């Protein structure tokens, strides 16, 4: 299991589930039957034409498909089946640059894993992207101690912040397709008018820490596409609506100040049982983002089957329907340039730990099964790429 997953709290996912449970007090069966009514008037057969890979089907429409190499090394470096599936299906690899791994102590950077993935990508004709430079999670102890120390000054934190971003971005300068410069800066539940999350970066550097991060990254690598990445935006719920509004305002502010931000990443961690999906609201949000001149990436796509039936065939069908319905909406937006799943095979997914099923059966959220065979979710993605308008 990847290093960062051991440390990742089951935070957003369970918050999302909790919010959902409080809003839709439907009996399980009616929620499931609602889903069936909403999703399929008549069974979809998910048939695809030909045998070409997801990367080839995406490329035919000017899109990039790829994945996060869950698990990160060393498991990835030892699983040759995973590697060959990755090379076959993926045109981009997003490596984890979590502070806990990339700067484990104040004067020490560790590039072992990220160098491995940069080389793997380069050796196999796969684009390389980094995620995230600045986040509020997976902060190493030495930095948390500084955050908690009342003697710590803002200028000290700014020096650490600047050194971290520039050291990492310069190291991979010219070799990176894109960086998630800042991840998950929105938290409307924190009550600020601007909807920003009250994290340590904001406490020490103010709300402009986001702008600062982009300016440092742009100076360190003028070629890289610089992305703001966000979660909890996909559904027709009051919380996601509030988050969409706050995210759009943040992007508008950044653009109005001439901040070097080039793209927006929508994580897209989807829930197979979630029926509150309004295509038109999502379309409008993406159109509003695109109207700012920003490209859009689907950055962490997966579909949790945590609350779906026991039966694998039934689960796979619902998961595939969610993949196809979601992608058919987002790929209508010509500014969407990439689709990245958070993992490739069910053998390795963060959801096994972050959101296990109550019946303890293995989860099945990704395009390939645990034996790297293509599932209906793969078919659904292939169909979505085949039917997408060409960029
Ligand atoms: C969030 C983060 C990712 C990753 C996933 C879970 O979506 O953006 O970096 O940690 O959680 O693996």
CSV table of C-alpha atoms and ligand atoms in Angstrom, one decimal:
chain,number,residue,atom,x,y,z
A,1,UNK,CA,0.0,0.0,0.0
A,2,UNK,CA,1.4,3.4,-1.0
A,3,UNK,CA,3.1,5.3,1.8
A,4,UNK,CA,0.7,8.2,1.7
A,5,UNK,CA,-2.3,5.9,2.0
A,6,UNK,CA,-1.1,4.5,5.3
A,7,UNK,CA,-1.3,8.0,6.6
A,8,UNK,CA,-4.3,9.3,4.8
A,9,UNK,CA,-7.4,9.7,7.0
A,10,UNK,CA,-10.7,8.5,5.7
A,11,UNK,CA,-11.7,12.1,5.6
A,12,UNK,CA,-13.3,13.6,2.6
A,13,UNK,CA,-14.8,10.2,1.5
A,14,UNK,CA,-16.6,9.7,4.8
A,15,UNK,CA,-17.6,13.3,5.0
A,16,UNK,CA,-19.1,12.9,1.6
A,17,UNK,CA,-20.9,9.7,2.7
A,18,UNK,CA,-22.1,11.3,5.9
A,19,UNK,CA,-23.4,14.3,4.0
A,20,UNK,CA,-25.1,12.1,1.6
A,21,UNK,CA,-26.7,9.9,4.2
A,22,UNK,CA,-28.1,12.9,6.0
A,23,UNK,CA,-29.6,14.3,2.9
A,24,UNK,CA,-31.1,11.2,1.3
A,25,UNK,CA,-32.7,9.1,4.0
A,26,UNK,CA,-34.0,6.6,1.5
A,27,UNK,CA,-34.1,2.9,2.2
A,28,UNK,CA,-31.3,1.1,0.5
A,29,UNK,CA,-33.5,-0.7,-2.0
A,30,UNK,CA,-35.4,2.4,-3.1
A,31,UNK,CA,-32.1,4.3,-3.5
A,32,UNK,CA,-30.8,1.4,-5.6
A,33,UNK,CA,-34.0,1.3,-7.7
A,34,UNK,CA,-33.9,5.0,-8.1
A,35,UNK,CA,-30.4,4.6,-9.4
A,36,UNK,CA,-31.5,2.0,-11.9
A,37,UNK,CA,-34.4,4.2,-13.1
A,38,UNK,CA,-32.1,7.2,-13.4
A,39,UNK,CA,-29.3,5.4,-15.1
A,40,UNK,CA,-30.7,2.9,-17.6
A,41,UNK,CA,-33.9,2.8,-19.5
A,42,UNK,CA,-33.2,-0.6,-20.8
A,43,UNK,CA,-29.9,-2.4,-20.1
A,44,UNK,CA,-26.8,-0.9,-21.7
A,45,UNK,CA,-24.6,-3.6,-23.3
A,46,UNK,CA,-21.4,-1.5,-22.9
A,47,UNK,CA,-20.2,-3.0,-26.2
A,48,UNK,CA,-17.0,-1.5,-27.7
A,49,UNK,CA,-15.6,-1.6,-31.2
A,50,UNK,CA,-12.2,-3.1,-31.6
A,51,UNK,CA,-9.5,-3.8,-29.0
A,52,UNK,CA,-7.4,-0.6,-28.9
A,53,UNK,CA,-6.3,0.7,-25.5
A,54,UNK,CA,-7.7,3.6,-23.5
A,55,UNK,CA,-4.7,5.7,-24.3
A,56,UNK,CA,-5.2,5.1,-28.1
A,57,UNK,CA,-8.9,5.8,-28.0
A,58,UNK,CA,-8.3,9.0,-25.9
A,59,UNK,CA,-5.5,10.1,-28.2
A,60,UNK,CA,-7.8,9.7,-31.3
A,61,UNK,CA,-9.9,12.5,-29.8
A,62,UNK,CA,-7.0,14.7,-28.7
A,63,UNK,CA,-7.3,13.5,-25.1
A,64,UNK,CA,-4.8,12.1,-22.7
A,65,UNK,CA,-5.7,9.1,-20.5
A,66,UNK,CA,-3.6,7.9,-17.7
A,67,UNK,CA,-3.5,6.9,-14.0
A,68,UNK,CA,-1.9,7.3,-10.7
A,69,UNK,CA,0.4,4.3,-10.2
A,70,UNK,CA,-1.4,2.9,-7.2
A,71,UNK,CA,0.4,1.5,-5.3
A,72,UNK,CA,3.4,3.7,-5.4
A,73,UNK,CA,6.8,1.9,-5.4
A,74,UNK,CA,8.1,-0.5,-4.3
A,75,UNK,CA,5.1,-2.6,-5.1
A,76,UNK,CA,4.7,-1.0,-8.5
A,77,UNK,CA,8.4,-1.6,-9.3
A,78,UNK,CA,7.9,-5.3,-8.4
A,79,UNK,CA,4.5,-5.9,-10.2
A,80,UNK,CA,5.4,-6.6,-13.9
A,81,UNK,CA,1.8,-7.3,-14.8
A,82,UNK,CA,0.8,-3.9,-13.5
A,83,UNK,CA,3.6,-2.2,-15.3
A,84,UNK,CA,2.7,-3.8,-18.7
A,85,UNK,CA,-1.0,-2.9,-18.2
A,86,UNK,CA,0.1,0.6,-17.4
A,87,UNK,CA,2.3,0.9,-20.5
A,88,UNK,CA,-0.6,-0.5,-22.6
A,89,UNK,CA,-3.4,1.7,-21.3
A,90,UNK,CA,-1.8,4.9,-20.0
A,91,UNK,CA,-0.4,7.9,-21.8
A,92,UNK,CA,0.3,9.9,-18.5
A,93,UNK,CA,1.4,8.9,-15.1
A,94,UNK,CA,0.7,11.1,-12.0
A,95,UNK,CA,3.3,10.5,-9.3
A,96,UNK,CA,2.7,11.5,-5.6
A,97,UNK,CA,4.9,14.3,-4.3
A,98,UNK,CA,3.5,14.4,-0.8
A,99,UNK,CA,5.6,16.4,1.6
A,100,UNK,CA,5.8,13.4,3.9
A,101,UNK,CA,7.6,11.5,1.2
A,102,UNK,CA,9.3,14.3,-0.8
A,103,UNK,CA,10.7,16.3,2.1
A,104,UNK,CA,10.7,14.0,5.1
A,105,UNK,CA,13.0,16.3,7.1
A,106,UNK,CA,13.8,20.0,7.0
A,107,UNK,CA,17.1,19.6,5.2
A,108,UNK,CA,16.4,16.4,3.3
A,109,UNK,CA,14.5,15.8,0.0
A,110,UNK,CA,13.8,12.2,-1.0
A,111,UNK,CA,13.3,11.7,-4.7
A,112,UNK,CA,13.7,8.0,-4.8
A,113,UNK,CA,10.1,7.2,-5.7
A,114,UNK,CA,9.5,10.2,-7.9
A,115,UNK,CA,12.7,9.7,-9.8
A,116,UNK,CA,11.7,6.1,-10.4
A,117,UNK,CA,8.3,7.1,-11.8
A,118,UNK,CA,9.8,9.9,-13.9
A,119,UNK,CA,12.2,7.4,-15.5
A,120,UNK,CA,9.5,4.7,-15.9
A,121,UNK,CA,7.4,7.3,-17.7
A,122,UNK,CA,10.2,8.6,-19.8
A,123,UNK,CA,11.4,5.0,-20.7
A,124,UNK,CA,7.9,4.1,-21.8
A,125,UNK,CA,6.8,7.1,-23.7
A,126,UNK,CA,4.4,8.2,-21.0
A,127,UNK,CA,3.8,11.8,-19.9
A,128,UNK,CA,4.7,12.6,-16.3
A,129,UNK,CA,2.7,14.8,-13.9
A,130,UNK,CA,3.3,15.7,-10.2
A,131,UNK,CA,0.7,15.9,-7.5
A,132,UNK,CA,0.5,17.9,-5.2
A,133,UNK,CA,3.1,20.6,-4.4
A,134,UNK,CA,1.0,22.2,-1.7
A,135,UNK,CA,-1.7,20.4,0.3
A,136,UNK,CA,-2.9,20.4,3.9
A,137,UNK,CA,-2.6,16.6,4.3
A,138,UNK,CA,0.4,14.3,4.7
A,139,UNK,CA,2.6,17.1,6.3
A,140,UNK,CA,5.8,15.6,7.9
A,141,UNK,CA,6.3,15.8,11.6
A,142,UNK,CA,9.1,18.4,11.4
A,143,UNK,CA,6.8,20.8,9.6
A,144,UNK,CA,3.8,20.2,11.8
A,145,UNK,CA,6.0,20.9,14.8
A,146,UNK,CA,7.0,24.3,13.2
A,147,UNK,CA,3.3,25.0,12.5
A,148,UNK,CA,2.5,24.4,16.2
A,149,UNK,CA,5.5,26.3,17.6
A,150,UNK,CA,4.4,29.8,18.6
A,151,UNK,CA,8.0,31.0,17.9
A,152,UNK,CA,7.6,30.2,14.2
A,153,UNK,CA,7.4,33.3,12.0
A,154,UNK,CA,5.6,33.7,8.7
A,155,UNK,CA,8.8,34.5,6.9
A,156,UNK,CA,10.3,31.2,8.1
A,157,UNK,CA,7.3,29.3,6.7
A,158,UNK,CA,7.4,31.3,3.5
A,159,UNK,CA,11.1,30.3,3.1
A,160,UNK,CA,10.2,26.6,3.6
A,161,UNK,CA,7.3,26.9,1.2
A,162,UNK,CA,9.3,28.6,-1.5
A,163,UNK,CA,12.3,26.3,-1.1
A,164,UNK,CA,10.1,23.2,-1.3
A,165,UNK,CA,8.3,24.2,-4.5
A,166,UNK,CA,11.3,25.5,-6.3
A,167,UNK,CA,13.6,22.6,-5.4
A,168,UNK,CA,11.1,20.0,-6.6
A,169,UNK,CA,9.9,21.9,-9.7
A,170,UNK,CA,13.4,22.7,-10.8
A,171,UNK,CA,14.5,19.1,-10.4
A,172,UNK,CA,12.0,17.9,-13.0
A,173,UNK,CA,12.1,21.1,-15.0
A,174,UNK,CA,11.1,20.5,-18.7
A,175,UNK,CA,10.2,16.9,-18.0
A,176,UNK,CA,6.7,17.4,-16.5
A,177,UNK,CA,3.4,17.7,-18.3
A,178,UNK,CA,1.7,19.4,-15.4
A,179,UNK,CA,1.8,20.0,-11.7
A,180,UNK,CA,-1.1,20.1,-9.2
A,181,UNK,CA,0.4,23.2,-7.6
A,182,UNK,CA,-2.3,23.5,-4.9
A,183,UNK,CA,-4.7,20.8,-3.8
A,184,UNK,CA,-8.0,21.1,-2.0
A,185,UNK,CA,-7.7,24.8,-0.8
A,186,UNK,CA,-11.5,25.0,-0.6
A,187,UNK,CA,-13.5,24.1,2.5
A,188,UNK,CA,-16.8,26.0,2.7
A,189,UNK,CA,-17.6,24.3,6.0
A,190,UNK,CA,-14.7,26.4,7.6
A,191,UNK,CA,-17.0,29.4,7.3
A,192,UNK,CA,-14.8,32.0,5.5
A,193,UNK,CA,-16.5,34.3,3.0
A,194,UNK,CA,-14.0,33.2,0.3
A,195,UNK,CA,-14.7,29.5,1.1
A,196,UNK,CA,-11.0,28.8,1.7
A,197,UNK,CA,-9.9,26.0,4.0
A,198,UNK,CA,-8.3,27.4,7.2
A,199,UNK,CA,-5.1,25.4,6.9
A,200,UNK,CA,-1.6,26.1,8.3
A,201,UNK,CA,-0.5,27.6,5.0
A,202,UNK,CA,-3.3,30.2,5.1
A,203,UNK,CA,-2.7,30.9,8.8
A,204,UNK,CA,1.0,31.7,8.2
A,205,UNK,CA,1.0,33.2,4.7
A,206,UNK,CA,-2.6,34.5,4.3
A,207,UNK,CA,-5.0,33.7,1.5
A,208,UNK,CA,-2.4,34.7,-1.1
A,209,UNK,CA,-0.4,31.5,-0.4
A,210,UNK,CA,-2.2,30.0,-3.4
A,211,UNK,CA,-1.0,32.8,-5.8
A,212,UNK,CA,2.5,32.6,-4.3
A,213,UNK,CA,2.7,28.8,-5.0
A,214,UNK,CA,1.8,29.3,-8.6
A,215,UNK,CA,4.2,32.1,-9.1
A,216,UNK,CA,7.1,30.1,-7.6
A,217,UNK,CA,6.2,27.1,-9.7
A,218,UNK,CA,6.0,29.2,-12.9
A,219,UNK,CA,9.4,30.7,-12.2
A,220,UNK,CA,10.9,27.2,-11.5
A,221,UNK,CA,9.5,25.7,-14.7
A,222,UNK,CA,8.0,28.0,-17.3
A,223,UNK,CA,7.1,25.0,-19.5
A,224,UNK,CA,4.9,23.0,-17.1
A,225,UNK,CA,1.1,23.3,-17.1
A,226,UNK,CA,0.1,24.6,-13.7
A,227,UNK,CA,-3.1,23.2,-12.2
A,228,UNK,CA,-5.3,24.0,-9.3
A,229,UNK,CA,-6.9,20.7,-8.1
A,230,UNK,CA,-10.1,20.3,-6.1
A,231,UNK,CA,-12.6,17.7,-4.9
A,232,UNK,CA,-16.2,17.5,-3.8
A,233,UNK,CA,-17.7,19.4,-6.8
A,234,UNK,CA,-19.4,16.7,-8.9
A,235,UNK,CA,-22.8,16.2,-7.4
A,236,UNK,CA,-26.1,18.1,-7.1
A,237,UNK,CA,-25.9,18.5,-3.3
A,238,UNK,CA,-25.9,21.8,-1.3
A,239,UNK,CA,-22.3,21.1,-0.2
A,240,UNK,CA,-21.0,20.5,-3.7
A,241,UNK,CA,-22.9,23.5,-5.0
A,242,UNK,CA,-21.3,25.7,-2.4
A,243,UNK,CA,-17.9,24.2,-3.2
A,244,UNK,CA,-18.4,24.8,-6.9
A,245,UNK,CA,-19.2,28.5,-6.3
A,246,UNK,CA,-16.2,29.0,-4.0
A,247,UNK,CA,-13.9,27.3,-6.4
A,248,UNK,CA,-15.1,29.4,-9.3
A,249,UNK,CA,-14.6,32.6,-7.3
A,250,UNK,CA,-11.1,31.5,-6.4
A,251,UNK,CA,-10.2,30.8,-10.0
A,252,UNK,CA,-11.7,34.1,-11.1
A,253,UNK,CA,-9.6,35.9,-8.5
A,254,UNK,CA,-6.4,34.2,-9.5
A,255,UNK,CA,-7.0,34.9,-13.2
A,256,UNK,CA,-7.9,38.5,-12.5
A,257,UNK,CA,-4.6,39.0,-10.7
A,258,UNK,CA,-2.6,37.5,-13.7
A,259,UNK,CA,-1.5,34.5,-11.6
A,260,UNK,CA,0.2,31.9,-13.9
A,261,UNK,CA,-2.5,29.2,-13.5
A,262,UNK,CA,-3.2,27.3,-16.7
A,263,UNK,CA,-5.7,24.6,-15.8
A,264,UNK,CA,-8.2,23.3,-13.3
A,265,UNK,CA,-8.2,19.7,-12.0
A,266,UNK,CA,-11.5,18.2,-10.8
A,267,UNK,CA,-10.7,15.0,-8.8
A,268,UNK,CA,-13.9,13.1,-9.6
A,269,UNK,CA,-13.9,10.5,-6.8
A,270,UNK,CA,-17.4,9.3,-7.6
A,271,UNK,CA,-19.9,7.2,-5.6
A,272,UNK,CA,-21.7,4.4,-7.4
A,273,UNK,CA,-24.8,4.8,-5.2
A,274,UNK,CA,-25.1,8.6,-5.5
A,275,UNK,CA,-28.2,9.5,-7.5
A,276,UNK,CA,-27.9,13.3,-7.0
A,277,UNK,CA,-26.1,13.9,-10.2
A,278,UNK,CA,-27.3,16.9,-12.4
A,279,UNK,CA,-25.5,16.9,-15.8
A,280,UNK,CA,-26.6,20.5,-16.5
A,281,UNK,CA,-25.1,21.8,-13.3
A,282,UNK,CA,-21.8,20.1,-14.0
A,283,UNK,CA,-21.8,21.3,-17.6
A,284,UNK,CA,-22.4,24.9,-16.5
A,285,UNK,CA,-19.6,24.7,-13.9
A,286,UNK,CA,-17.1,23.3,-16.4
A,287,UNK,CA,-18.2,25.9,-19.0
A,288,UNK,CA,-17.7,28.7,-16.4
A,289,UNK,CA,-14.2,27.4,-15.6
A,290,UNK,CA,-13.4,27.1,-19.3
A,291,UNK,CA,-14.6,30.7,-19.9
A,292,UNK,CA,-11.7,31.8,-17.7
A,293,UNK,CA,-9.3,30.4,-20.4
A,294,UNK,CA,-8.4,27.4,-18.3
A,295,UNK,CA,-7.9,23.9,-19.5
A,296,UNK,CA,-9.6,21.2,-17.4
A,297,UNK,CA,-8.2,17.8,-16.3
A,298,UNK,CA,-10.2,15.0,-14.7
A,299,UNK,CA,-7.5,14.2,-12.2
A,300,UNK,CA,-8.4,11.3,-9.7
A,301,UNK,CA,-11.4,9.5,-11.3
A,302,UNK,CA,-12.7,6.4,-9.6
A,303,UNK,CA,-16.2,5.0,-8.7
A,304,UNK,CA,-16.7,3.6,-5.3
A,305,UNK,CA,-18.9,0.5,-5.1
A,306,UNK,CA,-18.9,0.6,-1.3
A,307,UNK,CA,-22.7,0.8,-1.0
A,308,UNK,CA,-23.6,-1.3,-4.1
A,309,UNK,CA,-24.9,-4.9,-4.2
A,310,UNK,CA,-22.7,-7.9,-3.3
A,311,UNK,CA,-23.0,-9.4,-6.8
A,312,UNK,CA,-19.9,-8.5,-8.9
A,313,UNK,CA,-21.8,-8.3,-12.2
A,314,UNK,CA,-24.5,-6.0,-10.7
A,315,UNK,CA,-21.8,-3.8,-9.1
A,316,UNK,CA,-19.7,-3.7,-12.3
A,317,UNK,CA,-22.7,-2.6,-14.4
A,318,UNK,CA,-23.6,0.2,-12.1
A,319,UNK,CA,-20.0,1.4,-11.8
A,320,UNK,CA,-19.7,1.3,-15.6
A,321,UNK,CA,-22.9,3.3,-16.0
A,322,UNK,CA,-21.5,6.0,-13.7
A,323,UNK,CA,-18.2,6.1,-15.6
A,324,UNK,CA,-19.9,6.4,-18.9
A,325,UNK,CA,-22.5,9.0,-17.8
A,326,UNK,CA,-20.0,11.2,-16.0
A,327,UNK,CA,-17.4,11.1,-18.8
A,328,UNK,CA,-20.0,11.7,-21.5
A,329,UNK,CA,-20.9,14.9,-19.7
A,330,UNK,CA,-17.4,16.2,-19.0
A,331,UNK,CA,-15.9,15.2,-22.4
A,332,UNK,CA,-18.5,17.4,-24.1
A,333,UNK,CA,-16.5,20.3,-22.7
A,334,UNK,CA,-13.7,20.9,-25.3
A,335,UNK,CA,-11.4,22.4,-22.6
A,336,UNK,CA,-11.1,19.0,-21.0
A,337,UNK,CA,-7.7,17.7,-22.1
A,338,UNK,CA,-7.0,14.7,-19.8
A,339,UNK,CA,-8.8,11.9,-17.9
A,340,UNK,CA,-6.7,10.3,-15.1
A,341,UNK,CA,-8.0,7.5,-12.9
A,342,UNK,CA,-6.7,7.1,-9.3
A,343,UNK,CA,-5.2,3.7,-9.9
A,344,UNK,CA,-5.7,1.3,-12.9
A,345,UNK,CA,-6.5,-2.1,-11.3
A,346,UNK,CA,-8.7,-3.1,-8.5
A,347,UNK,CA,-5.7,-5.0,-7.1
A,348,UNK,CA,-4.5,-1.7,-5.9
A,349,UNK,CA,-6.9,1.1,-4.9
A,350,UNK,CA,-6.9,3.6,-2.1
A,351,UNK,CA,-10.6,2.8,-1.6
A,352,UNK,CA,-9.7,-0.6,-0.1
A,353,UNK,CA,-8.5,1.2,2.9
A,354,UNK,CA,-10.3,4.5,2.7
A,355,UNK,CA,-13.7,3.1,2.1
A,356,UNK,CA,-14.0,-0.7,2.5
A,357,UNK,CA,-17.3,-2.4,2.0
A,358,UNK,CA,-19.2,-3.4,5.2
A,359,UNK,CA,-19.3,-7.0,3.9
A,360,UNK,CA,-15.5,-6.9,3.6
A,361,UNK,CA,-15.8,-8.0,-0.1
A,362,UNK,CA,-13.0,-6.6,-2.3
A,363,UNK,CA,-14.0,-3.2,-3.9
A,364,UNK,CA,-14.2,-2.9,-7.7
A,365,UNK,CA,-13.8,0.8,-8.5
A,366,UNK,CA,-11.3,0.8,-11.4
A,367,UNK,CA,-11.1,-0.1,-15.2
A,368,UNK,CA,-9.1,-3.3,-14.7
A,369,UNK,CA,-9.9,-6.1,-12.3
A,370,UNK,CA,-7.4,-7.5,-9.8
A,371,UNK,CA,-6.0,-9.8,-12.5
A,372,UNK,CA,-5.6,-6.8,-14.8
A,373,UNK,CA,-8.5,-7.9,-17.1
A,374,UNK,CA,-10.7,-5.3,-18.6
A,375,UNK,CA,-14.0,-4.8,-16.8
A,376,UNK,CA,-17.3,-3.1,-17.9
A,377,UNK,CA,-15.8,0.1,-16.4
A,378,UNK,CA,-13.0,-0.2,-19.0
A,379,UNK,CA,-15.7,-0.6,-21.7
A,380,UNK,CA,-17.5,2.4,-20.4
A,381,UNK,CA,-14.4,4.6,-20.6
A,382,UNK,CA,-13.6,3.3,-24.0
A,383,UNK,CA,-17.1,4.1,-25.2
A,384,UNK,CA,-16.9,7.6,-23.7
A,385,UNK,CA,-13.6,8.3,-25.5
A,386,UNK,CA,-14.9,6.9,-28.7
A,387,UNK,CA,-18.0,9.1,-28.5
A,388,UNK,CA,-16.3,12.2,-27.3
A,389,UNK,CA,-16.0,15.2,-29.7
A,390,UNK,CA,-12.4,15.5,-31.1
A,391,UNK,CA,-10.3,18.3,-29.5
B,1,LIG,C1,-7.1,12.9,-2.4
B,1,LIG,C2,-5.8,13.5,-2.8
B,1,LIG,C3,-4.9,12.5,-3.4
B,1,LIG,C4,-4.9,11.1,-2.7
B,1,LIG,C5,-6.4,10.7,-2.6
B,1,LIG,C6,-6.4,9.3,-1.9
B,1,LIG,O1,-8.0,12.8,-3.5
B,1,LIG,O2,-5.9,14.6,-3.7
B,1,LIG,O3,-3.6,13.0,-3.3
B,1,LIG,O4,-4.4,11.2,-1.4
B,1,LIG,O5,-7.0,11.6,-1.8
B,1,LIG,O6,-5.4,8.5,-2.2
